Backbone as a ProteinNet text record, in pm:
[ID]
protein_1_A
[PRIMARY]
MKLISFKQNGNIKLGAFEDDMIYDFHALNSNIADNMLEFLQTGESQIQLAEKVIQNENPTIPVKDVELVSPIPNPPSVRDAYAFRQHVATARRNRGMEMIPEFDEIPIFYFTNHHAVFGEGDFPVRKRHTEKLDFELECAAVIGKGGRNISISDADDYIVGFMIMNDLSARVLQMQEMKLNLGPAKGKDFATVLGPSILTVDAMSNKVIPTKNGNQYDIELKGFLNNKLISEDNLKNMTWTFAQIIERISNGTYIYPGDVIGSGTCATGCLYELNSNPNNDKPYWLKNGDSIRLTADKIGTLENTIKII
[TERTIARY]
5994.4	6100.3	6074.4	6194.7	6193	6253.9	6209.2	6273.8	6317.7	6438.7	6475	6546.4	6563.5	6629.3	6728.7	6890.6	6971.1	7078.4	7137.8	7239.5	7387.2	7469	7612	7699.5	7789.3	7883.4	7821.5	7714.3	7654.4	7544.5	7501.7	7419.7	7345.4	7220	7096.4	7053.1	7059.1	7071.2	6947.9	6912.4	6802.3	6848	6786.4	6810.8	6724.2	6746.7	6681.2	6727.6	6654.5	6716.1	6726	6797.7	6804.4	6892.1	6820.4	6878.9	6928.4	7041.7	7122.4	7218.5	7187.4	7266	7151.4	7237.3	7168.4	7232	7135.9	7166.6	7163.7	7242.4	7278.2	7229.9	7106.7	7044.3	7113.5	7162.5	7211.3	7353.1	7416.5	7563.2	7578.5	7474	7452	7400.5	7317.9	7257.5	7237.8	7305	7272.5	7165.4	7096.4	6937.3	6863.2	6862.7	6795.7	6796	6686.3	6706	6778	6848.6	6916.4	6843.5	6696.5	6615.4	6508	6429.5	6297.8	6201.4	6181	6065.5	6082.3	6194	6218.1	6179.9	6218.9	6209.2	6055.6	5980	5833.9	5759.4	5829.9	5754.7	5793.7	5857.6	5920.5	5837	5792.8	5702.2	5712.4	5688.6	5672.9	5804.1	5841.9	5991.6	6106	6099.8	6222.2	6178.6	6078.3	6070.9	6118.8	6096.2	6141.1	6302.9	6357.7	6484.3	6545.1	6467	6516.2	6525	6412.4	6379.9	6496.1	6542	6663.9	6771.4	6783.9	6943.2	6954.1	6803.1	6793.3	6824	6771	6797.1	6924.1	7000.6	7119.5	7265.3	7236.1	7355.5	7334.1	7444.4	7461.8	7470.9	7396.3	7406.9	7561.6	7580.8	7705.2	7757	7634.6	7647.1	7587.8	7666	7576.8	7501.4	7384.6	7288.4	7358	7422.9	7494.8	7597.1	7656.8	7727	7660.3	7527.7	7451.2	7367.4	7298.6	7183.1	7061	6968	6844.2	6758.4	6703.5	6586.8	6444.7	6362.6	6230.5	6251.4	6179.8	6198.9	6158.1	6067.6	6062.8	6087.1	6236.7	6265.8	6180	6110.2	6049.1	5920.4	5829.9	5711.5	5619.6	5556.1	5469.7	5386.2	5302.7	5213.5	5219.2	5174.1	5129.5	5012.4	4916.1	4773	4770.1	4667.7	4652	4492.8	4450.9	4300.5	4280.4	4163	4095	4012.9	4072.6	3992.2	3981.5	4037.8	4000	3893.8	3769.1	3655.3	3690.2	3736.1	3747.8	3852.4	3925.4	4026.6	3943.9	3873.5	3773.2	3672.4	3624.5	3506.8	3539	3664.1	3725.6	3783.4	3827	3863.3	3756.6	3626.5	3536.1	3447.3	3429.5	3381	3437.5	3567.5	3633.4	3633.2	3575.4	3569	3404.5	3340.7	3219.6	3119.3	3184.2	3100.1	3061.8	2983.6	2901.4	3009.2	2977.3	3049.8	2967	3054	3047.1	2956.6	2834.6	2758.7	2835.6	2904.5	2954	3072.5	3148.2	3238.7	3211.1	3088.2	3034.7	2994.8	2958.7	2935.3	3058.2	3157.9	3290.4	3405.8	3513.8	3660.7	3692.7	3746.9	3814.9	3963	4026.3	4166.9	4215.3	4339.2	4400.1	4524.5	4572.6	4717.7	4800.9	4939.8	5019.9	5150.8	5261.2	5348.1	5474.5	5462	5551.8	5708.6	5723.4	5865.5	5926.8	5815.3	5867.9	5863.5	5940	5932.6	6078	6079.3	6197.8	6186.5	6309.8	6326.2	6353.6	6416.1	6430.8	6561.1	6568.4	6676.7	6651.6	6749.6	6731.5	6615.4	6536.2	6467.7	6452.1	6499.4	6520.7	6376.1	6326.4	6194.6	6213.1	6159.2	6162.5	6062	6095.3	6050	5884.7	5869.1	5689.9	5643.7	5684.4	5611.8	5624.7	5673.1	5670.6	5560.2	5468.1	5360.9	5247	5255.5	5180.2	5213.1	5336	5377.6	5339.5	5286.4	5216.5	5312.3	5282.5	5316.4	5160.3	5178.8	5070.3	5111.2	5031.6	5085.7	4976.3	5066.2	4973	5053.8	5008.7	5048.7	5023.4	5112.1	5071.6	5084.9	4985	5002.2	5104	5176.1	5263.3	5191.3	5154	5099.9	5226.9	5182.2	5284.2	5247.5	5111.8	5105	5003.3	4984.5	4902.1	4748.6	4669.3	4527.3	4435.5	4313.3	4202	4056.1	3963.3	3846	3835.9	3923.2	3955	3852.9	3791.2	3678.5	3752.7	3673.1	3724.6	3757.5	3703	3728.7	3897.8	3932.1	4068.4	4164.7	4132.3	4224.3	4317.6	4322.4	4435.1	4554.1	4520	4615.6	4714.7	4665.5	4746.8	4849.9	4855.3	4946.2	5045.5	5191.8	5294.5	5337.7	5333	5349.1	5324.8	5371.9	5317.4	5466.4	5451	5537.4	5454.3	5566.8	5492.2	5487.8	5409.3	5392.7	5392.2	5451.5	5446.2	5416.3	5280	5246.8	5261.9	5386.9	5401	5316.2	5263.4	5172.7	5184	5187.1	5193.1	5037.8	4990.1	4850.9	4792	4895.2	4833.6	4813.2	4909.5	4882	4791.3	4754.9	4647	4526.4	4502.8	4360	4338.2	4437.4	4419.8	4356.6	4439.3	4403.4	4284.2	4236.9	4112.6	3992.1	3986.2	3873.4	3820.1	3883.2	3820	3802.1	3786.9	3730.5	3791.6	3925	4046.6	4151.7	4222.4	4334.4	4334.7	4397.7	4524.2	4625.5	4704.9	4798.5	4938.1	4944.5	5074.7	5102.4	5005.9	5007.2	5078.2	5077.8	5113.2	5213.8	5259.7	5334.1	5488.7	5523.4	5667.2	5744.2	5676.1	5729.6	5634.9	5649	5611.8	5718.2	5738.9	5820.9	5770.7	5852.8	5816.9	5912	5889.5	5990.4	5949.2	6042.3	6175.3	6192.3	6115.8	6123.6	5975.9	5968.3	5843.3	5842.1	5748	5730.9	5616.6	5671.6	5601.3	5478.9	5358.8	5252.7	5274.1	5339.6	5381.7	5424.8	5483.8	5542.6	5434.3	5319.3	5206.9	5107.3	5121.7	5011.4	4936.2	5018.6	4944.1	4888.4	4896.9	4821.8	4701.1	4677.7	4549.1	4412.4	4317.3	4184.3	4103.6	4049.6	3981.8	3836.5	3779.9	3644.4	3575.7	3452.9	3384.5	3426.5	3492.6	3528.8	3695.9	3723.9	3880.7	3991.3	4091.4	4160.3	4181.9	4173.2	4216	4352.7	4418.3	4546.6	4562.5	4595.5	4626.6	4768.1	4793.1	4903.6	4891.1	4974.9	4982.8	5069.4	5001.5	5074.1	5095.2	5208	5221	5321	5292.4	5393.1	5458.4	5577.2	5650.8	5715.7	5662.3	5727.7	5820.7	5952.1	6083.7	6075	6015	6039.8	5907.5	5814.1	5698.6	5599.9	5511.2	5409.4	5299	5254.1	5153	5019.6	5052.7	4958.2	4959.3	4833.7	4817.5	4704.2	4696	4599.4	4619.1	4530.7	4566	4509.4	4583.7	4562.5	4408.4	4387.2	4251.2	4134.2	4167.5	4030.1	4016.9	4088.5	4030.8	3888.5	3810.7	3680.6	3668.1	3756.4	3758.3	3870.6	3875.2	3975.4	4062	4187.1	4269.8	4206.4	4132.7	4046.8	3959.1	3900.4	3768.6	3825.7	3958.8	4024.8	4064.5	4126.9	4165.8	4073.2	3968.9	3859.2	3798.7	3804.5	3755.6	3847	3991.7	4114.3	4079.8	4090.7	4086.8	3981.5	3880.9	3759.1	3773.6	3772.2	3793.1	3942.4	4022.2	4169.4	4248.2	4423.4	4501	4567.5	4592.9	4723.4	4823.7	4932.6	5068	5169.8	5245.7	5341.1	5442.3	5412.7	5495.9	5429.1	5321.7	5208.9	5179.8	5181	5176.7	5052	4983.5	4837	4819	4831.8	4835.9	4694.1	4690.2	4584.4	4478.2	4571.6	4504.1	4523.8	4541.9	4573.7	4490.4	4557.1	4493.1	4455.5	4371.8	4312.9	4439.5	4428.2	4528.2	4667.5	4657.5	4777.9	4837.2	4798	4848.7	4822.1	4896.3	4875.6	4756.2	4715.4	4589.4	4470	4467.5	4349.7	4378	4500.8	4555	4516.5	4553.1	4551.7	4418.9	4304.2	4174.5	4103.8	4132.4	4086.7	4059.6	3933.8	3898.7	3978.3	4020.4	4074.1	4247.7	4277.1	4440.9	4446.7	4484.7	4537.5	4653.9	4728.4	4858.5	4920.9	4820.3	4891.3	5012.6	5039.3	5204.4	5214.6	5319.3	5329.2	5496.5	5520.2	5659.6	5751.1	5864.4	5957.8	6105.5	6193.3	6341.4	6395.2	6449.4	6496.9	6420.8	6295.8	6204.1	6217.6	6197.3	6209.4	6057.4	6025.4	5900.8	5928.6	5901.7	5921.5	5810.5	5772.4	5648.4	5668.6	5601.3	5646.5	5492.8	5525.3	5430.7	5476.6	5396.5	5430.7	5462.2	5589.1	5629.6	5703.3	5635.4	5686	5809	5825.3	5952.8	5915.9	6041.3	6015.9	6068	6001.3	6043.9	6083.8	6194.4	6207.8	6284	6236.6	6289.8	6300.5	6397.3	6432.6	6431.1	6338.2	6323.6	6428.6	6461.1	6578.6	6538.5	6493.9	6433	6582.1	6571	6667.2	6608.5
17089.7	17111.5	17126.6	17111.7	17144.6	17240.1	17343.1	17496	17482.7	17543	17534.7	17703.1	17713.6	17817.2	17762.8	17773.9	17729.9	17824.2	17782.9	17885.9	17808.9	17911.9	17855.8	17994.4	17957.8	18060.2	18201.5	18195.4	18304	18359.3	18307.9	18374.1	18282.2	18338.4	18258.9	18252.2	18143.2	18155.8	18071.4	18098.7	18013.5	17898	17783	17657.5	17566.5	17432.1	17350.7	17223.2	17091.3	16992.9	16908.1	16806.7	16691.2	16564.2	16471.1	16384.6	16440.9	16426.2	16489.5	16592.5	16642.1	16777.9	16880.8	16996.4	17135	17221.2	17262.7	17381.7	17507.5	17560.2	17726.5	17819.7	17838.2	17895.5	18038.5	18113.5	18261	18239.4	18141	18091.6	18073.1	17973.1	17909.3	17979	18109.1	18162.5	18314.7	18409.3	18540.7	18611.6	18559.6	18638.5	18585.1	18471.7	18411.4	18494.7	18538.2	18610.2	18503.9	18591.4	18513.4	18494.5	18534.7	18502.8	18450.9	18365.5	18292.8	18413.8	18521.8	18595.7	18689.5	18726.9	18799.2	18685.4	18597.5	18491.3	18455.8	18444.6	18434.7	18572.8	18691.5	18804.5	18825.6	18785.5	18821.3	18732.1	18603.1	18517.2	18417.2	18395.3	18263.3	18260.1	18390.3	18389.9	18323.5	18362.1	18316.8	18155.3	18092.5	17973.7	17914.2	17943.3	17923.7	17909	17998.8	18025.5	17906.5	17887.5	17773.4	17649.5	17608	17477.7	17465.3	17565.7	17560.2	17527.9	17575.3	17547.9	17419	17349.6	17208.6	17121.4	17177.2	17078.4	17069.3	17184	17211	17220.5	17207.3	17239.9	17104.9	17092.1	16998.2	17058.2	16991.8	17054.8	17035.7	17138.4	17160.3	17139.3	17147.6	17160.6	17035.8	16961.1	16835.4	16923.5	16853.4	16897.4	16886	16778.3	16778.1	16897.7	16978	17098.9	17199.2	17222.4	17332.7	17338	17434.1	17430.8	17461.8	17376.4	17428.7	17517.4	17623.1	17702.4	17705.1	17767.9	17782.2	17804.8	17746.1	17782.1	17935	17997.3	18121.5	18202.6	18241.2	18276.2	18393.6	18499.9	18603.6	18647.7	18540.5	18547	18685.1	18721.1	18844.9	18821.7	18696.9	18681.8	18531.9	18477.7	18328.6	18333.2	18244.1	18223.1	18086.1	18042.1	17889.8	17873.5	17785.7	17760.6	17632.5	17591.1	17495.8	17405.3	17330.8	17253.3	17104.3	17047.2	16913	16866.6	16831	16847.5	16674.6	16617.3	16490.9	16527.5	16626.1	16674.3	16753.7	16834.5	16921.7	16826.6	16734.5	16677	16575.7	16498.4	16400.8	16476.1	16570.9	16662.2	16709.6	16752.6	16815.6	16696.2	16559.6	16447.4	16405.4	16386.3	16335.8	16400.2	16534.7	16636.3	16651.3	16558.3	16580.3	16655	16728.5	16833.8	16796.2	16840.3	16807.4	16908.7	16850.4	16926.5	17068.8	17147.6	17320.6	17318	17361.2	17368.1	17476.4	17581.3	17694.3	17631.4	17518.2	17467.1	17477.6	17442.6	17411.7	17539.6	17624.6	17746.7	17810.7	17847	17905.2	17843.9	17849.7	17825.2	17927.5	17894.6	17994.2	17997.2	18084.2	18104.4	18207.3	18191	18317	18348.7	18460.2	18529.5	18468.4	18428.4	18397.5	18449.8	18448.5	18528.2	18507.5	18582.6	18577.1	18596.6	18651.4	18673.9	18573.2	18440.1	18340	18222.7	18204.1	18081.1	18040.3	17892.1	17825.2	17703.9	17625.8	17519.6	17410.3	17286.5	17176.8	17199.7	17060.4	17084.7	17108.5	17151.6	17175.8	17291.2	17268	17405.6	17446.2	17544.5	17606.8	17693.2	17623.2	17657.3	17718	17837.4	17892.2	17810.8	17809.3	17728.1	17775.1	17893.8	17919.7	17845.7	17807.3	17743.5	17635.8	17554.3	17400.6	17352.7	17467.1	17412.4	17352.6	17220.8	17160.4	17171.6	17174.3	17205.1	17100.4	17137.6	17047.1	17076.7	16953	16991.9	16985.5	17028.8	17003.1	17005.6	16855.9	16814.6	16870.5	16955.3	17042.8	17046.8	17066	17120.4	17256.1	17348.7	17474.9	17520.9	17602.9	17628.4	17745.5	17778.1	17893.3	17972.7	18101.6	18183.7	18229.1	18214.2	18244.6	18355.1	18449.3	18564.1	18635.4	18766.3	18854.3	18828.8	18874.2	18876.7	18927.1	18962.1	19011.2	18958	18911.8	18848.7	18734.1	18645	18520	18434.2	18380.6	18275.5	18139.8	18030.6	17914.9	17853.1	17875	17831.6	17877.7	17983.7	18042.1	18024.9	17974.2	17991.9	17905.2	17768.5	17680.2	17711.9	17830.8	17891.8	17968.6	18026.4	18115.2	18048.4	17910.1	17828	17787.2	17829.3	17784.5	17666.1	17608.7	17463.5	17484.1	17357	17317.2	17280.8	17286.2	17272.7	17201.7	17119.2	17069.9	17175.3	17190.8	17292.7	17209.1	17269.7	17240.5	17358.9	17386.9	17477	17449.3	17462	17471.6	17542.2	17473.8	17546.6	17514.9	17652.2	17618	17629.4	17519.1	17493.4	17564.9	17569.3	17641.6	17810.5	17856.6	17997.4	18017	17928.9	17913.8	17931	17852	17813.7	17924.5	17990.4	18114.2	18236.4	18279.6	18383.9	18364.8	18230.5	18200.5	18195.5	18214.9	18224.9	18361.3	18451	18594.2	18614.1	18504.7	18518.9	18567.7	18575.1	18617.3	18527.2	18523.4	18427.3	18326.8	18232.2	18210.7	18322.2	18364.5	18468	18407.7	18440.9	18412.9	18264.6	18173.4	18050.8	17977	18054.8	18027.6	18113.4	18224.2	18314.8	18298	18189.9	18172.6	18099.7	18010.4	17934.2	17874.9	17879	17800.2	17736.8	17620.1	17552.8	17498.1	17536.2	17504.4	17453.1	17334.2	17292.1	17151.4	17065.6	17105.5	17180.9	17191.8	17252.6	17305	17395	17410.1	17309.1	17230.9	17129.3	17203.3	17222.5	17299.4	17220.6	17302.6	17213	17128	17154.5	17065.5	16940.5	16917.4	16788.6	16713.8	16778.3	16708	16675.9	16675.3	16666	16525.3	16410.4	16287.8	16277.8	16356.7	16346.5	16424.5	16513.2	16594.9	16519.4	16581.5	16524.6	16647	16657.2	16781.4	16735.2	16884.1	16873.4	17019.9	17019	17145.8	17263.3	17204.6	17329.3	17334.1	17268.5	17340	17184.2	17193.5	17071.2	17012.7	16874.3	16801.4	16741.5	16687.8	16627.8	16489.4	16393	16253.9	16265.5	16332.2	16316.7	16266.9	16150.2	16067	16176.1	16183.9	16266.7	16151.2	16187.5	16106.5	16180.5	16153.3	16226.9	16131.7	16149.9	16050.5	16134.1	16081.7	16124	16028.5	16053.8	15979.3	15869.5	15851.8	15755.2	15676	15706.8	15610.9	15688.4	15623.8	15678.9	15718.1	15819.8	15850.9	15947.9	15977	16046.3	15997	15986.2	15951.6	15998.3	16065.9	16105.4	16137.2	16182.4	16233.4	16355.1	16437.5	16565.8	16595.6	16490.2	16487.1	16483.2	16454.7	16459.6	16610.5	16707.2	16823.5	16857.6	16901.1	16940	17081	17186.4	17283.7	17277.9	17287.9	17292	17424.4	17419.8	17535.6	17648.2	17605.1	17701.6	17770.6	17681.8	17767.7	17850	17806.2	17883.2	18029.1	17996.5	18122.2	18222.2	18154	18268.4	18344.7	18291.2	18363.4	18434.7	18401.2	18486.8	18627.6	18616.2	18720.2	18776.5	18742.6	18843.2	18984.8	19086.1	19230.9	19260.9	19168	19205.2	19116.7	19163.5	19123.5	19029	18919.1	18811.6	18848.9	18797.6	18836	18728.4	18706.3	18616.7	18608.4	18460.2	18432.2	18414.9	18463.7	18439.8	18271.7	18239.2	18088.8	18064.3	17957.6	17943	17792.8	17769.4	17629.2	17575.3	17439.4	17368.8	17382.9	17380.1	17312.6	17198.2	17143.2	17042.8	16900.9	16810.1	16698.5	16597.5	16497.6	16409.1	16339.8	16315.4	16278.6	16334.6	16475.5	16556.4	16621.6	16619.7	16670.1	16590.5	16636.7	16565.4	16618	16747	16811.9	16718.2	16648.6	16567.9	16423.5	16365.2	16227.7	16247.1	16328.2	16349.5	16340.4	16404.8	16414.1	16283.2	16176.3	16064.7	15999.6	15951.8	15944.9	15815.3	15738.1	15624.6	15627.4	15748.9	15777.1	15830	15756	15807.2	15825.4	15847.3	15917.3	16013.7	16132.6	16239.2	16266.1	16308.1	16322.8	16476.3	16545.6	16667.2	16693.5	16760.6	16737	16813.6	16729.4	16756.8	16784.2	16826.1	16866.7	16748.6	16739	16621.6	16541.2	16568.3	16503.5	16547.2	16445	16444.5	16444.3	16535.3	16540.7	16526	16423.1	16407.7	16394.7	16472.8	16505.8	16477.6	16398.4	16316.4	16356.7	16406.7	16428.7	16352.4	16258.1	16203.8	16301.7	16262.6	16363.2	16504.4	16563.3	16668.7	16686.8	16554.1	16520.8	16486.3	16540.8	16537.6	16637.9	16668.3	16768.6	16749.8	16736	16701.2	16821.4	16795.9	16901.5	16853.3	16896.1	16819.4	16946.5	16916.3	17014.6	17045.2	17183.9	17216.6	17320	17267.3	17396.3	17503.6	17629.3	17703.2	17802.9
10386.3	10428.4	10587.3	10658.2	10818.1	10828.7	10857.6	10889.6	11037.9	11055.2	11211.7	11231.7	11368	11398.9	11499	11473.9	11550.8	11591.3	11721.6	11787.3	11748.4	11687.3	11651.7	11685.7	11774.8	11808.3	11834.8	11927.8	11985.3	11887.9	11789.1	11701.7	11645.5	11642	11602.5	11452.1	11388.3	11219.9	11210.5	11060.9	10987.2	10904.6	10931.7	10833.2	10808.8	10775.6	10769	10787.2	10867.1	10869.8	10752.7	10710.5	10651.7	10717.7	10776.8	10848.7	10975.9	11008.3	11127.5	11071.2	10951.3	10898.1	10886.4	10878.6	10864	10763.4	10684	10560.9	10645.3	10627.2	10679.6	10562.5	10571	10417.7	10392.1	10481.7	10450	10395	10446.1	10390.6	10299.9	10246.3	10112.9	9978.6	10032.5	9953	10030.1	10005.5	10074.5	10066.6	9949.7	9933.5	10028	10102.5	10189.2	10328.6	10400	10531.9	10627.9	10704.2	10810.1	10959.7	10943.1	11075.1	11014.2	11104.2	11065.1	11022	11116.4	11115.5	10982.4	10931.8	10818	10681.2	10710.9	10608.6	10587.4	10693.5	10687.4	10628.4	10659.1	10648.9	10475.7	10438.9	10297.7	10188.3	10262.4	10172.1	10082.7	9993.6	9899.6	9834	9810.1	9725.4	9834.2	9918.4	10014.1	10051.4	10034.2	10062.1	9928.2	9798.9	9675.1	9681.3	9733.1	9736.1	9814	9943.1	10035.8	9961.2	9887.8	9836.9	9727.1	9664.4	9552.5	9627	9746	9803.4	9845.4	9905.7	9945.2	9818.8	9679.4	9584.8	9500.1	9538.5	9464.7	9568	9687.9	9768.9	9875.2	9956.8	10043	10198.8	10281.7	10433.2	10494	10595.5	10610.6	10758.5	10848.8	11002.4	11060.6	11149.6	11212.1	11312.8	11322.1	11436	11571.5	11585.1	11747.9	11765.2	11675.6	11705.1	11738.5	11730.9	11761.8	11835.5	11882.7	11985	11915.2	11910.2	11851.1	11949.5	11877.2	11963.8	11902	11972.5	11896.1	11755.7	11682.8	11530.8	11509.8	11579.3	11567	11700.2	11695.1	11847.5	11897.9	11785.4	11822.8	11753.6	11770.1	11704.8	11736	11658.7	11680.3	11778.5	11773.9	11887.9	11911.6	12015.1	12021	12098.4	12018.3	12055.8	12109.3	12198.4	12202.3	12220.9	12133	12156	12229.3	12208.3	12329.6	12221.6	12152.9	12032.5	12041.1	12157.1	12140.4	12248.1	12220.8	12304.6	12393.3	12380.7	12429	12587	12547.5	12637	12760.4	12711.1	12800.7	12867.8	12802.1	12850.1	12960.3	12925.9	13013.6	13156.1	13133.8	13292.4	13336.9	13270.3	13366.2	13416	13338.8	13382	13498.5	13504.1	13609	13754	13727.6	13845.7	13881.5	13794.9	13827.3	13767.3	13667.3	13604.9	13486.6	13416.6	13269.4	13169.7	13052.6	12948.7	12921.2	12912.9	12903.3	12770.3	12745.2	12616.6	12537.6	12576.4	12500.7	12418.3	12467.7	12372.1	12241.6	12192.6	12056.2	12002.5	12074.3	12007.3	11903.5	11993.4	11902.8	11955.5	11848.1	11914.1	11972.4	12119.4	12185.7	12207.4	12219	12247.4	12357.3	12387.5	12470.5	12427.2	12466.6	12429.1	12516.5	12483.7	12596	12553.6	12641.1	12630.9	12510.8	12403.1	12287.2	12314.4	12442.2	12461.7	12537.9	12570.6	12645.7	12577.1	12460.1	12381.9	12387	12381.7	12401.3	12298.1	12298	12208	12320.5	12260.5	12330.8	12424.2	12522.4	12611.5	12754.3	12839.9	12974.4	12979	13075.9	13085.3	13244.4	13282.1	13395.2	13444.5	13573	13616.8	13753	13775.2	13925.8	14008.3	14114	14246.4	14267	14250.8	14236.4	14102	13996.3	13908.9	13926.9	14014.5	14024.1	14099.9	14169.6	14231.1	14139.7	14136.9	14042	13887.8	13859.4	13703.2	13615.9	13521.1	13417.6	13245	13178	13045.7	12955	12846	12759.2	12599.8	12560.9	12419	12325.7	12242.1	12128.1	12034.5	11893.5	11770.4	11756.8	11672	11662.6	11503.5	11464.1	11307.3	11320.2	11220.5	11191.7	11071	11083.7	10988.1	10895.7	10760.5	10664	10578.8	10589.6	10538.8	10609.1	10594.1	10668.9	10615.2	10694.1	10646.8	10764.9	10710.6	10810.2	10772.9	10844.5	10801.3	10714.7	10754.6	10660.2	10658.2	10564.8	10556	10580.5	10634.1	10661.3	10518.4	10416.7	10272.4	10245.4	10289.1	10224.6	10373.5	10482.5	10612.7	10591.9	10547.9	10545.7	10457.4	10340.9	10249.3	10335.3	10475.2	10560.1	10623.9	10629.9	10734.7	10667.7	10699	10620.1	10656.7	10793.9	10859.9	10990.9	11050	11192.2	11271.6	11425.4	11503.3	11623.8	11697.5	11835	11930.5	12025.8	12120.6	12274.5	12356.3	12498	12586.9	12614.8	12694.4	12853.5	12891.6	13031.6	13115.5	13231.2	13310.9	13447.3	13519.8	13676.1	13705.1	13741.9	13772.7	13911.4	14021.8	14133.6	14087.8	14033.9	13978.6	13908.8	13799.3	13688.3	13770	13859.5	13920.7	14009.5	14087	14174.2	14087.3	13983	13894.8	13821.1	13770	13688	13774.7	13896.9	13985.8	13996.7	13923.1	13899.5	13775	13695	13543.5	13423.3	13485.5	13370.8	13369.4	13242.7	13240.2	13142.1	13128.8	13215.8	13209.1	13284	13261.2	13345.9	13463.4	13524.5	13536.3	13520	13532.9	13407.4	13280.9	13167	13090.7	13168.5	13092.2	13106.2	13171.5	13196.1	13089.4	12989.2	12907	12793	12693.4	12585.3	12492.9	12496.8	12403.9	12269.2	12183.1	12045.5	11957.7	11875.6	11773.6	11721.1	11706.3	11684.1	11553.4	11487.9	11342	11279.4	11189.8	11134.2	11005.1	11013.8	10899.5	10799.5	10694.3	10571.4	10528.6	10503.1	10461.1	10341.2	10265.3	10137.1	10176.1	10290.5	10357.1	10412.3	10419.7	10483.8	10415.4	10289	10206.1	10208.1	10267.5	10249.2	10391.4	10489.4	10614.2	10626	10500.4	10507.1	10470.9	10565.5	10546.1	10519.1	10418.6	10370.4	10423.9	10483.3	10527.8	10492.4	10513.2	10493	10573.4	10671.2	10779	10762.6	10662.9	10666.5	10665.2	10672.9	10666.4	10810.9	10827.6	10934.4	10928.6	11010.2	10997.3	11045.7	10984.6	11042.3	11106.4	11213.9	11286.7	11424.5	11445.2	11573.8	11686.3	11777.5	11906.9	12030.2	12089.4	12197.8	12295.8	12417.4	12511.4	12609.7	12616.6	12740.6	12839.9	12988.5	13079.4	13135.7	13141.6	13183.3	13135.7	12969.2	12877.3	12890.7	12975.2	13006.8	12910.3	12841.6	12730.9	12830.4	12823.3	12927.1	12843.8	12720.3	12649.6	12514.7	12448	12298	12252.8	12120.4	12046.4	11899.2	11835.3	11704.7	11675.6	11575.8	11540.7	11492.1	11419.6	11334.1	11429.1	11564.8	11657.1	11699.8	11658.6	11695.2	11654.3	11753.1	11719.1	11622.6	11644.1	11589.1	11484.6	11362	11270.2	11289.1	11254.3	11249.6	11172.1	11070.6	10966.1	11042.8	11110.5	11203.2	11288	11356.1	11448.1	11403.6	11284.1	11188.3	11156.3	11128.5	11079.6	11211.5	11323.8	11454.3	11495.2	11484.1	11527.2	11422.8	11304.2	11221.6	11205.3	11256	11258.9	11315.9	11228.5	11254.8	11310	11295.4	11316.1	11226.9	11216.9	11148	11218.4	11134.5	11154.1	11081.6	11133.1	11074	11030.7	10944.7	10928.8	11067.9	11077.3	11205.8	11349.3	11327.7	11430.3	11487.1	11604.5	11622.4	11673.9	11642.6	11694.3	11726.7	11864.9	11928.6	11904.9	11903.6	11904	12019.9	12145.4	12257.5	12307.6	12428.3	12459.6	12403.6	12361.1	12307.6	12428.5	12398.3	12492.6	12551.5	12671.5	12765.6	12778.3	12714.3	12683.4	12787.6	12931.1	13028.3	13149	13266.3	13367	13452.8	13430	13500	13467.7	13336.2	13294.8	13348.9	13334	13384.4	13534.1	13613.5	13737.9	13802.8	13721.9	13759.6	13751.6	13703.9	13682.8	13835.8	13857.6	14000.1	14056.3	13965.3	13993	14028.4	13995.7	14001.1	14156.1	14225.4	14396.7	14414.3	14307.7	14297.6	14209.6	14228.9	14134.6	14122.6	13999.8	13995.9	13884	13916.5	13866.2	13838.7	13724.8	13683.1	13819.9	13821.2	13915.9	13880.2	13930.2	13890.7	13835.7	13702.3	13655.6	13587.8	13556.1	13481.4	13338	13251	13100.5	13053.8	12958.6	12903.2	12738.4	12691.3	12530.1	12464.6	12360.3	12304.1	12139.4	12065.9	11944.7	11840	11735.2	11641.7	11494.7	11459.2	11315.8	11227.8	11151.3	11040.8	11108	11202.8	11258	11327.5	11425.5	11476.8	11634.5	11712.5	11865.8	11940.6	12057.7	12127.2	12270.6	12322.2	12444.4	12545.6	12658.9	12758	12900.5	12961.2	13116.3	13211.3	13299.9	13410.9	13507	13504.8	13593.2	13711.6	13828.6	13895.9	13975.7	13947.5	13983.6	14105.5
[MASK]
+++++++++++++++++++++++++++++++++++++++++++++++++++++++++++++++++++++++++++++++++++++++++++++++++++++++++++++++++++++++++++++++++++++++++++++++++++++++++++++++++++++++++++++++++++++++++++++++++++++++++++++++++++++++++++++++++++++++++++++++++++++++++++++++++++++++++++++++++++++++++++++++++++++++++++++++++++++

């Protein structure tokens, strides 16, 4: 199932994709929640009702007639990990730095602004954020049930599905604040783009690679800047699995349905890494009118156009 949130007549509704049509779940079955967060909080019973709607009803709304927003418009939290070793190592090597050994000790993450999530489409950016404005190609796991002190062996069961994540970043702001050994904060908190849908884990069964450290996923990732392919990696190349990240996150604290956990940037998945290549004599950052299109096999396509305000 591809779960979505969409805006119609000023209201944000819950539904699912099928080809270019949408199931409006609450309209087709009033026992289904009318918003994504309540849907996830209620649990497996809601997913079963949604599956029955898809089996027994027809989609009624053309995708072109609505506005897609973040699949979870109001997540309880958004955390972003740092799980692709190649991304970290390449960016450091290009700057003449050795790989940081602490990367292999624990999966790390930071909290970003869960009130600043967006979906596809035109994206307004204030001028201050355009100073080395960057994208980041990631996937995000969506938590489907609450828990605390979750083991690696159980952690994958807490994931309801996956989205594409674009962690937009103002690098000048980020680098300034991180000199003080805190952050990232203002360089990140203005925008996280999520979408186009939550692909439920059952739809990814043929992409799962079981390991002793939890599941890996054979999902091709690509990033296009103004229709030019500039980023390419695979989700299975995460050094730390989502199960390991969830174990770390839930150690001594609770995770909740609707929590979003990003994978971190994949290899070649941002301009910061690409610009650091010593052979790149023409560094490029996102500008007004630029289109950034991110794709993930099976999950879909997430596209935004930068609009400076």
